[in-house]
Each structure stands twice: as C-alpha cells, then as structure tokens.
Coordinates of C-alpha atoms in Angstrom, one line a residue:
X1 CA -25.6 26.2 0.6
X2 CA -29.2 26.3 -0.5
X3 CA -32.0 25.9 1.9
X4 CA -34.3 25.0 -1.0
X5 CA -35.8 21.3 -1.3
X6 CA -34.4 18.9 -4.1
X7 CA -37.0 18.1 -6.9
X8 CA -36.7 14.0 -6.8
X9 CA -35.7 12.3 -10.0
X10 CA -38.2 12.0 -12.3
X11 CA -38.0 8.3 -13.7
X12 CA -37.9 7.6 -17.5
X13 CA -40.8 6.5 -19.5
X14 CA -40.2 2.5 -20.0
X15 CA -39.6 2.2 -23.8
X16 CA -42.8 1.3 -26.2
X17 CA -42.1 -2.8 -26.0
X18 CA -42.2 -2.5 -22.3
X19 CA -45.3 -0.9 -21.6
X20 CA -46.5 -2.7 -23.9
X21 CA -45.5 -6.1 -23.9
X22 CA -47.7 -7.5 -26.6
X23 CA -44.8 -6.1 -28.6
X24 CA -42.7 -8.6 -27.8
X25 CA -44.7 -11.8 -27.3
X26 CA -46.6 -11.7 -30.6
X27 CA -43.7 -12.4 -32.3
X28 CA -42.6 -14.6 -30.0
X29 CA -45.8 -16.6 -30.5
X30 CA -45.4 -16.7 -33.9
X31 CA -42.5 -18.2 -33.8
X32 CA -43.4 -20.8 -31.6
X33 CA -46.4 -21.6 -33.7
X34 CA -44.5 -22.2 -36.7
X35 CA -42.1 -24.3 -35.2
X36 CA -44.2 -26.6 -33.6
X37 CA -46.0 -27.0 -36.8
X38 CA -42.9 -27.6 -39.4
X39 CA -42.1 -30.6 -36.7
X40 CA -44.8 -32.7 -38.6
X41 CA -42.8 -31.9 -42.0
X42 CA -39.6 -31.9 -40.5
X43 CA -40.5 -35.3 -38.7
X44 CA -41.4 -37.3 -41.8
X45 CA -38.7 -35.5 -44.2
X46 CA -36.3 -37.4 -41.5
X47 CA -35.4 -33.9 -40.1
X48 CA -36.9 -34.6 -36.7
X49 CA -36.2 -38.0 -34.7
X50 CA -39.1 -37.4 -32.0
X51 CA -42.4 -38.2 -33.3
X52 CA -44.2 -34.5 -32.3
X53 CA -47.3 -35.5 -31.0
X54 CA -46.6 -34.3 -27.4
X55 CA -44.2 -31.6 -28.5
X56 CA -46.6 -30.4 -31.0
X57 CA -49.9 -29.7 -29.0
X58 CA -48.0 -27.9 -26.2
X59 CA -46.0 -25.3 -28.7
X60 CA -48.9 -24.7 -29.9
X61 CA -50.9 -23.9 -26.6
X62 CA -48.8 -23.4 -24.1
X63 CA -45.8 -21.6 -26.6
X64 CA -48.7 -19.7 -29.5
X65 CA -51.6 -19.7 -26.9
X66 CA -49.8 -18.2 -23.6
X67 CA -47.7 -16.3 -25.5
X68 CA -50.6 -14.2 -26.5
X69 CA -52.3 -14.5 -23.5
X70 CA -49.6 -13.0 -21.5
X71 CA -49.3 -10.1 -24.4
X72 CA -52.7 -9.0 -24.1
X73 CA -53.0 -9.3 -20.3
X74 CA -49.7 -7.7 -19.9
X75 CA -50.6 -4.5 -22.1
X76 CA -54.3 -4.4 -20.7
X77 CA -54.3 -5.4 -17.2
X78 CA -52.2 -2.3 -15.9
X79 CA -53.8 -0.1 -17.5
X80 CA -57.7 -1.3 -16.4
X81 CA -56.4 -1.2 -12.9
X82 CA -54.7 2.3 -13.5
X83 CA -50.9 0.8 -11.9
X84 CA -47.8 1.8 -14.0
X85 CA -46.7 -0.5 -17.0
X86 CA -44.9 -3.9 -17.0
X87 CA -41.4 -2.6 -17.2
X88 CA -38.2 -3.3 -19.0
X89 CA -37.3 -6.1 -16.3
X90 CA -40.7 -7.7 -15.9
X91 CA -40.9 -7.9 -19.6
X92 CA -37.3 -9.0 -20.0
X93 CA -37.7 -11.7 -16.8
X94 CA -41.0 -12.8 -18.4
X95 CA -39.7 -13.1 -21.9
X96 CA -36.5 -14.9 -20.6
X97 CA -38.7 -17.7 -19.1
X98 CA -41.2 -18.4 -21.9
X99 CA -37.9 -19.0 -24.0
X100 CA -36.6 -21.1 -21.9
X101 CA -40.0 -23.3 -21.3
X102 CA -40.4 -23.5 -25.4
X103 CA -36.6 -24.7 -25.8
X104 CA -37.3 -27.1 -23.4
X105 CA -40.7 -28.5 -24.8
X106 CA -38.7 -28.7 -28.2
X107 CA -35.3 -30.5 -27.3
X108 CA -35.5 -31.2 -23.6
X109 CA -37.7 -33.7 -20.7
X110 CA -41.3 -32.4 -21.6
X111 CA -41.6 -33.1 -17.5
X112 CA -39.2 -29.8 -17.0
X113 CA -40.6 -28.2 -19.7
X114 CA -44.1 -28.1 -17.8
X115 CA -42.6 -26.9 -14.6
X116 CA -41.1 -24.0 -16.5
X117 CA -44.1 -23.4 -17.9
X118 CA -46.0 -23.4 -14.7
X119 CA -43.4 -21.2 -13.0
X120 CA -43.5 -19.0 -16.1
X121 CA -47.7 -18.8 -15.6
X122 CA -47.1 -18.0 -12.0
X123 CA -44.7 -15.1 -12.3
X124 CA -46.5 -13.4 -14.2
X125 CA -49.0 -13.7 -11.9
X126 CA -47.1 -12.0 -9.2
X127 CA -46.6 -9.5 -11.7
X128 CA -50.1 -8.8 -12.1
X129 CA -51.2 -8.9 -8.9
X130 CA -48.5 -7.0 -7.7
X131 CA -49.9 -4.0 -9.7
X132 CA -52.9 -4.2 -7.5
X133 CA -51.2 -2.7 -4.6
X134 CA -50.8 0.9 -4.0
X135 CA -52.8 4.0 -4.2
X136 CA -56.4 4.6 -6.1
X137 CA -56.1 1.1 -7.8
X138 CA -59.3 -0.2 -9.4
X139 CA -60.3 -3.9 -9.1
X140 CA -59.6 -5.3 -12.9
X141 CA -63.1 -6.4 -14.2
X142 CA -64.2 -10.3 -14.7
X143 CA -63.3 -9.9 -18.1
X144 CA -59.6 -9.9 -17.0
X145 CA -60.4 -11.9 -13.8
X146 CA -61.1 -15.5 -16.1
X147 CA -58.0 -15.4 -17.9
X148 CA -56.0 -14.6 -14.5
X149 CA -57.7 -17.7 -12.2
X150 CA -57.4 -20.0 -15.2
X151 CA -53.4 -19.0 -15.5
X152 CA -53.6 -19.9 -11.7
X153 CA -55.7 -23.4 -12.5
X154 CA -53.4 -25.1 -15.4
X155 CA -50.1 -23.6 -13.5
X156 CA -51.0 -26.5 -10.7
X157 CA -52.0 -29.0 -13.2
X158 CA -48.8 -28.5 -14.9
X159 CA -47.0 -28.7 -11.8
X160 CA -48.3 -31.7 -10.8
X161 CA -47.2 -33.2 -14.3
X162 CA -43.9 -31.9 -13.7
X163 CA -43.4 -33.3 -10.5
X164 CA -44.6 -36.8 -11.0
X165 CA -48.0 -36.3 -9.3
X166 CA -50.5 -38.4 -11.5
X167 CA -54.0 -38.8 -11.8
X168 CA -55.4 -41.6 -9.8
X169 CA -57.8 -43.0 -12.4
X170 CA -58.2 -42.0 -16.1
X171 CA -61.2 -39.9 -15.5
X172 CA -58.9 -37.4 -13.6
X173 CA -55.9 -37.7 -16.5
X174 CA -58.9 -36.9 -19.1
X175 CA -60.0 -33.7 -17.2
X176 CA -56.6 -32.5 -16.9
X177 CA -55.9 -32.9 -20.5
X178 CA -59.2 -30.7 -21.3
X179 CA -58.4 -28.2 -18.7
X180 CA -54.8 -27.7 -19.8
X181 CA -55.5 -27.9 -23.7
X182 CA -59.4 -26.8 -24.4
X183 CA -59.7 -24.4 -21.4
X184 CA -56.5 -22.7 -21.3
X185 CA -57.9 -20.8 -24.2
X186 CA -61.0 -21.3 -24.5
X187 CA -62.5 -19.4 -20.8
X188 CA -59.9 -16.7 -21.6
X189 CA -61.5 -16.0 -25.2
X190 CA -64.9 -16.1 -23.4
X191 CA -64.0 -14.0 -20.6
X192 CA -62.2 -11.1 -22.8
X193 CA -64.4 -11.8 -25.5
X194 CA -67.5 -10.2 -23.5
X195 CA -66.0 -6.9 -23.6
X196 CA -63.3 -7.0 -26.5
X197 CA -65.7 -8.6 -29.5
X198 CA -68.2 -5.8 -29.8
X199 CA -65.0 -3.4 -31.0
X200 CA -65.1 -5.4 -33.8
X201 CA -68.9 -4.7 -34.5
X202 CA -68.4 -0.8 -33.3
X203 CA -70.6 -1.4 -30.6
X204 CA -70.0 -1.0 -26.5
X205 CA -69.5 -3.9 -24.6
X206 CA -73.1 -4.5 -22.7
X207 CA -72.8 -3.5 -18.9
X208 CA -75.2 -5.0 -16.8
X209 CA -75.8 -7.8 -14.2
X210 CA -77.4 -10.1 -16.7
X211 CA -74.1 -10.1 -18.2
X212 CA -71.9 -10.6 -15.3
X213 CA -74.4 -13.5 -14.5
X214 CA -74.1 -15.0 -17.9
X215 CA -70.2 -14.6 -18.2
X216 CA -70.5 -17.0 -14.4
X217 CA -72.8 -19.4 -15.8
X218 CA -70.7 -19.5 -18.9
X219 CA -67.4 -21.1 -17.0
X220 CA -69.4 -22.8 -14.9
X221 CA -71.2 -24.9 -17.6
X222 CA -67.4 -25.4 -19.2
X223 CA -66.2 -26.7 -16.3
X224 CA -69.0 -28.9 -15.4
X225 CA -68.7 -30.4 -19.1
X226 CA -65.3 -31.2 -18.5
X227 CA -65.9 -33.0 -15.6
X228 CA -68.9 -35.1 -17.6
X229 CA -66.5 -35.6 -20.3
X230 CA -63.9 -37.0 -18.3
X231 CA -66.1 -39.4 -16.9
X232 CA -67.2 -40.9 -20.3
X233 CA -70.1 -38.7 -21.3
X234 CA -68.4 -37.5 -24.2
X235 CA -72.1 -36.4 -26.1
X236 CA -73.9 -34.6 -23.0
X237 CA -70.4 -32.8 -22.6
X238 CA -69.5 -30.9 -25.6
X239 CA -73.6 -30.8 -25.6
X240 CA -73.2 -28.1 -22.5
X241 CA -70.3 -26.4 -24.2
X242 CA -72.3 -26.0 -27.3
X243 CA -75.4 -24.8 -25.6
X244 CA -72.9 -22.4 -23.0
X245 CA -71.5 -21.1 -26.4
X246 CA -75.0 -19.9 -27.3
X247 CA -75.7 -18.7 -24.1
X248 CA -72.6 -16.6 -24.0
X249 CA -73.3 -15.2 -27.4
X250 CA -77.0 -14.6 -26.3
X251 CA -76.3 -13.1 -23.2
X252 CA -72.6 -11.6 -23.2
X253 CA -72.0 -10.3 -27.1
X254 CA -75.6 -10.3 -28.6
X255 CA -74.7 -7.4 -30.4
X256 CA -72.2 -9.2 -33.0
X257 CA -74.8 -11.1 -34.1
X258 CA -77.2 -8.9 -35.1
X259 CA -77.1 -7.4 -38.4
X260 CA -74.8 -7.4 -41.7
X261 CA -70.9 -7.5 -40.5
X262 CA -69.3 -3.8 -40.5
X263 CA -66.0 -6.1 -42.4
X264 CA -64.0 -8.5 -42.9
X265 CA -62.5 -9.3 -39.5
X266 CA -65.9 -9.0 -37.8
X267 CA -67.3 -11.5 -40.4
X268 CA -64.1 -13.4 -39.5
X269 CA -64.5 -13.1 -35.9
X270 CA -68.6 -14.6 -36.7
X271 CA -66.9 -18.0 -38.6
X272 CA -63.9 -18.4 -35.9
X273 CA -67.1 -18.5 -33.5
X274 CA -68.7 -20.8 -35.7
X275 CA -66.2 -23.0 -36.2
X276 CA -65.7 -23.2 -32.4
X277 CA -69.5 -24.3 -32.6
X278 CA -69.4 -26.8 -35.4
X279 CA -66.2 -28.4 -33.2
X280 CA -68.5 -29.2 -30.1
X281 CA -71.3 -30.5 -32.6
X282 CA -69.4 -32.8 -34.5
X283 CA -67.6 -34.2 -31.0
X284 CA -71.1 -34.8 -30.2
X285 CA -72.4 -36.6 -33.1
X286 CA -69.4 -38.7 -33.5
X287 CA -68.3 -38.9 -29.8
X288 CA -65.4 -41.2 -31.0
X289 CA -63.5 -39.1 -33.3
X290 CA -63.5 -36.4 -30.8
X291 CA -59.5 -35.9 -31.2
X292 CA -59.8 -35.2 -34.7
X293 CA -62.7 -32.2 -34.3
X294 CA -60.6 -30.7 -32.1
X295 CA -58.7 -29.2 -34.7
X296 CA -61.8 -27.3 -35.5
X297 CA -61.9 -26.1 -32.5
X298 CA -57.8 -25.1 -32.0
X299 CA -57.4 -24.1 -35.9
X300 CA -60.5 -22.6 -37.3
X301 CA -61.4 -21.5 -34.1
X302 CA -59.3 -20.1 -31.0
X303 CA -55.9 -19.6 -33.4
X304 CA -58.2 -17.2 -35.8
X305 CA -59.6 -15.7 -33.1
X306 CA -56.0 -15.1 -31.1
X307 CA -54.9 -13.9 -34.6
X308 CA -58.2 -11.5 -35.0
X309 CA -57.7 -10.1 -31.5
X310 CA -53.8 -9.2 -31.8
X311 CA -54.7 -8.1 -34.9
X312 CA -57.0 -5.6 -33.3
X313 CA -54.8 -4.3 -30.4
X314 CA -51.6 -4.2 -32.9
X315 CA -53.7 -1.5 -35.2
X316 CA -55.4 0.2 -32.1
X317 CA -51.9 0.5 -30.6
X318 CA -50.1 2.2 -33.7
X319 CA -52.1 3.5 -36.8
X320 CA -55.8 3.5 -35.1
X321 CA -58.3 2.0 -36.5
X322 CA -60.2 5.0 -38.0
X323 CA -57.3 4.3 -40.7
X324 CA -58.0 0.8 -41.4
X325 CA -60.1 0.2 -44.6
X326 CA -63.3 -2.0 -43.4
X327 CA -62.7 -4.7 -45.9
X328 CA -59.7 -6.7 -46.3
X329 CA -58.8 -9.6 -49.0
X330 CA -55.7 -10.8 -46.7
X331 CA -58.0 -11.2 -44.1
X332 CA -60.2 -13.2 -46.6
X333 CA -57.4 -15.2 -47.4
X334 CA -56.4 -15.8 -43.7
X335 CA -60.3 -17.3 -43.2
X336 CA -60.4 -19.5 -45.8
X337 CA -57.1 -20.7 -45.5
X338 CA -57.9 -21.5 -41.7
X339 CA -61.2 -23.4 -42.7
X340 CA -59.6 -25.6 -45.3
X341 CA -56.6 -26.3 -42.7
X342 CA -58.6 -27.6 -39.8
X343 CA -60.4 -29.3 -42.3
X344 CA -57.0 -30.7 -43.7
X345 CA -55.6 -31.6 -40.4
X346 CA -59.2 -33.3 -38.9
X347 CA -59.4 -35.7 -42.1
X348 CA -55.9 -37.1 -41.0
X349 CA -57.6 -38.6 -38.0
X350 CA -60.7 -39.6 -40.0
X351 CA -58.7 -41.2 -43.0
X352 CA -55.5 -42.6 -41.7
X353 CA -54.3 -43.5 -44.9
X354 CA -54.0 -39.3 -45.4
X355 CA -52.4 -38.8 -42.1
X356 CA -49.1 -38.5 -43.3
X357 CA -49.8 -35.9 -46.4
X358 CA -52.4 -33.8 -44.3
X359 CA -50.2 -33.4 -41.6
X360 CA -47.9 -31.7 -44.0
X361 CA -50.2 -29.8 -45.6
X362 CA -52.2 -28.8 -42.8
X363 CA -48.6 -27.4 -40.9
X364 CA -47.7 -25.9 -44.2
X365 CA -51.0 -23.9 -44.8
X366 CA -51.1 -22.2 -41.3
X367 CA -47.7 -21.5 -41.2
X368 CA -49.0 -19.4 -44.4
X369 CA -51.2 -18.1 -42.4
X370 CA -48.7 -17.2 -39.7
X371 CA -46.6 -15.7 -42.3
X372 CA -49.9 -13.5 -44.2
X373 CA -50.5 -12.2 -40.2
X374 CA -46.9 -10.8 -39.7
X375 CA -47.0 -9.1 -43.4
X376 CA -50.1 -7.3 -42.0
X377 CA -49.3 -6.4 -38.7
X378 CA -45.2 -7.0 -38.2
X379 CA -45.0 -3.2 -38.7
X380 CA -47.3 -2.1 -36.8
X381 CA -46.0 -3.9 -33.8
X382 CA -42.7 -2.0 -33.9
X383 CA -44.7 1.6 -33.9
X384 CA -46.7 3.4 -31.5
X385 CA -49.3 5.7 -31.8
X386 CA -47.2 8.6 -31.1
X387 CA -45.0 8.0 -34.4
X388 CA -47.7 9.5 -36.5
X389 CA -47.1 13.1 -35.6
X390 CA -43.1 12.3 -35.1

C-alpha cells in the first residue's frame, strides 16, 4: 500500500450560465417584459379578464427590472470581491424563485406574489453576502454596495405588503410606492452607473473621494425627495431628483458628457439620461400628471438604459468589444423607438380618450424593442469568450 498523500478532487468549472448568471436572467427578463406589456392588448382584445394595472407595473419592475439586477450583480459581484462564482444550484434556486414570483404576479394573489418576491430579493442576498466570507476577500465597492442595501430596503416593503402590514396614513403608502417602483431602479442605475457608464465613453471610472462623496449625497437627496413627495410636495420633490441627477453627472460620470459621443450606444446612453431628466421636469411643471411622466422615466429612461448595460456586459462577455463596430442603426432604431413609446404611453394619461389605442401601441412598440435587443445580443448570451479560439 502506498505511503504517498492523495491529491484531493479537483472540482469542475461551473458551466458558462452559472458563473455567469446574466446568461440566464436576461432572457428571463425579456420575457417577463413582454408579457406584462401584451396584457394591455390582450386585456382589451378580451384575452385577459384582469384589468393589468397592478399586474403590469410589477412585471415590469420587479419581473424586467430585478431580473436584470440580479444578472448583473450576480455575474459582477463575485468577481469584485474575488469569491468563486454563483454556481449551478444558486443560479438554479435563484432562477426557480423569480419564476415562481412572476407566475404568481400574473395569475395568482398579488399579496403572495410580493412575499415571493421579497423572499426571492433576500436569497440572493444570502448569496451574496455569503461570498464575503473566506480567505483574501475584498470589500465590494459602493458601486455594488447601492444596489445590495436597496434589494435589502424594497424586500421589507414588499414584505410588509404581503403580510397585511399597511401604511398608517397615505403619506407613508405614497413613499412606499416610490421606493418600490422609482428607486428600485433608479439608486442601482446611479450607483453602478458611476463606474460602468464611462466604458461606454472609453474612459476610466473617476476614483476619488469627491466621488464617493457625491455618489452619498446622490441617494441621500433621492431619498429625501421621496419623503417630500410623499408628503404632498410633489414640485420641490422631483426638483431635488432633477438637481441630484446633475449632481451625479457633474460629480460621478463628468466624463460622458464631455465631448462628441465615441457611438451610438453612448449617444444612447446620453438620451436614456436625458429622458430620465425631462421625466422629473415635466412631474415638476405639471405636478398633477405626474403618473403619466413616469413613463418617461421607466421607458425612455431606466428600460433603455437596463437594455444599454446588458447590452454592454453580453458583448464584453462573448465577442469583446474591440469587435463591435462603433455605430449601430439597430441601436438607432431601439432609441427612437423608446422615445416615441414613452411618448405614446404618457399621452394615454394626458388624453384619455387615447388611452385605450396608446396602451396598445405603446406595449406593441417596446415589445419591438424587446424583440430588436434579443436579435442583437440573443447570440451572444449563449457564447463565452473562450468560443473564439474553440
């Protein structure tokens, strides 16, 4: 019998999807997108029975929206903190209950629905905090930080929808609202935004202590504004938000503005930014139509920018973007198309008598987009980098 030691298994690579889960909950997102949009065409063609103004708003947030959150933080988080991948069973168990919370906000008790969601939200929490034990971890950077508290912030809010809990006054019902739908995605866009945007201008993120300090006062003035809001001052609300936009721009990404755009996805990462800007404006002109404007906001705004980014990390993550040509006409096409939808879809609250037409058109037009995205990018998601020499 041998005296000599055993070499200890060495454990399999996870497959491609697994270390990289953004693989899988693209798609996913997409799918949820479109869905909740063809309700509003569904609905009035007598397809649909529920009338999908609840449904609608939390597909397209918590299904489109998280699902591209947890992608992105999934993929980048265990790889700024140096930990080992996701996995096959963390993608798997993740995937399994962001299914199961979008079935439910479709056909079941949206009550339920929101505790799945929440419980979703916090397991993957677990997940990502569990890669911050063991040894030589790095602390993940604010950037990363945002995103990850605000998971942690609308998981309790949703909790306390699902289990009855309500709001004691309307004030507190209205700040919900706006921190479950407007700041679900718009601090994590802000936070990852300060060091992902300049890629799209070939610049470096800026590193200093100006910026840290800027990123803070940022989500500090958002929240603050949600609180005014809630408590009726609609105007000096999205006011901050617009004036925390330019400070976040001025102090966190000045590079993106400076200059002619390098292409056509930085130039559409300048009017998603934009349009976020001209939403707050026009809620503070006309502080009474501020449902309608959020569209501006939601469509021309964080969807094209969620679009822009996965965009970015599917072509980083399979051809490289050295390959990429600089200008693109689908991504023209994409812009536009966004533009005239929130457009579309914010007149059906100004003119009722369009409501029912624009909802139709408005579903129908992104769900082009949707569809224009995957043509781009639905190869690229099912390649790796390492396919070019294979």
């Amino acid at each position: 019998m041998s005296d000599s030691p055993k070499e200890a298994p060495i454990a399999p690579d996870p497959p491609l999807w697994a270390s990289e889960p953004f693989r899988v909950f693209f798609p996913l997102g997409l799918l949820a997108a479109a869905f909740g949009l063809l309700l509003w065409p569904m609905y009035y063609a007598g397809w649909w029975d529920t009338y999908p103004a609840l449904q609608h708003p939390r597909l397209l947030i918590l299904g489109f929206g998280s699902a591209f959150v947890i992608g992105f933080l999934g993929t980048a988080w265990p790889r700024f903190v140096e930990a080992p991948p996701l996995g096959v069973g963390a993608v798997l168990g993740m995937a399994a209950l962001w299914m199961s919370t979008q079935v439910c906000y479709a056909f079941g008790p949206l009550h339920i629905a929101d505790g799945l969601a929440a419980l979703t939200f916090l397991a993957f929490l677990g997940v990502l905090a569990s890669k911050l034990f063991g040894k030589d971890r790095d602390q993940p950077p604010l950037a990363l930080l945002i995103p990850f508290l605000n998971l942690g912030l609308v998981s309790t809010i949703l909790l306390c929808w699902s289990l009855g809990v309500k709001a004691q006054s309307p004030q507190w019902q209205t700040l919900f609202r706006l921190l479950v739908y407007q700041g679900f995605l718009l601090l994590p866009l802000l936070g990852v935004g300060s060091f992902f945007f300049p890629k799209f201008f070939d610049a470096a993120p800026a590193r200093s202590k100006r910026k840290v300090i800027v990123l803070l006062a940022t989500v500090a003035l958002i929240l603050g504004s949600f609180f005014l809001e809630a408590w009726g001052e609609v105007r000096v609300g999205n006011g901050i938000r617009l004036f925390a936009l330019g400070l976040w721009s001025w102090g966190a990404v000045p590079m993106i503005w400076r200059g002619k755009a390098p292409g056509t996805r930085a130039w559409s990462l300048r009017m998603a930014l934009v349009m976020i800007a001209t939403g707050f404006a026009c809620r503070l002109i006309w502080p009474h139509q501020v449902f309608a404007f959020e569209h501006l906001l939601f469509l021309g705004g964080f969807s094209q920018i969620m679009l822009l980014v996965a965009d970015r990390v599917a072509v980083g993550h399979s051809d490289g973007h050295e390959t990429t040509p600089p200008r693109s006409l689908r991504w023209r096409w994409i812009v536009w198309i966004m533009v005239l939808t929130a457009a579309t879809r914010a007149t059906a609250d100004l003119v009722p008598s369009t409501r029912v037409s624009h909802h139709i058109y408005a579903a129908i037009m992104l769900t082009v987009v949707l569809i224009l995205w995957w043509t781009e990018n639905g190869g690229r998601l099912r390649r790796g980098e390492e396919s070019e020499d294979s």
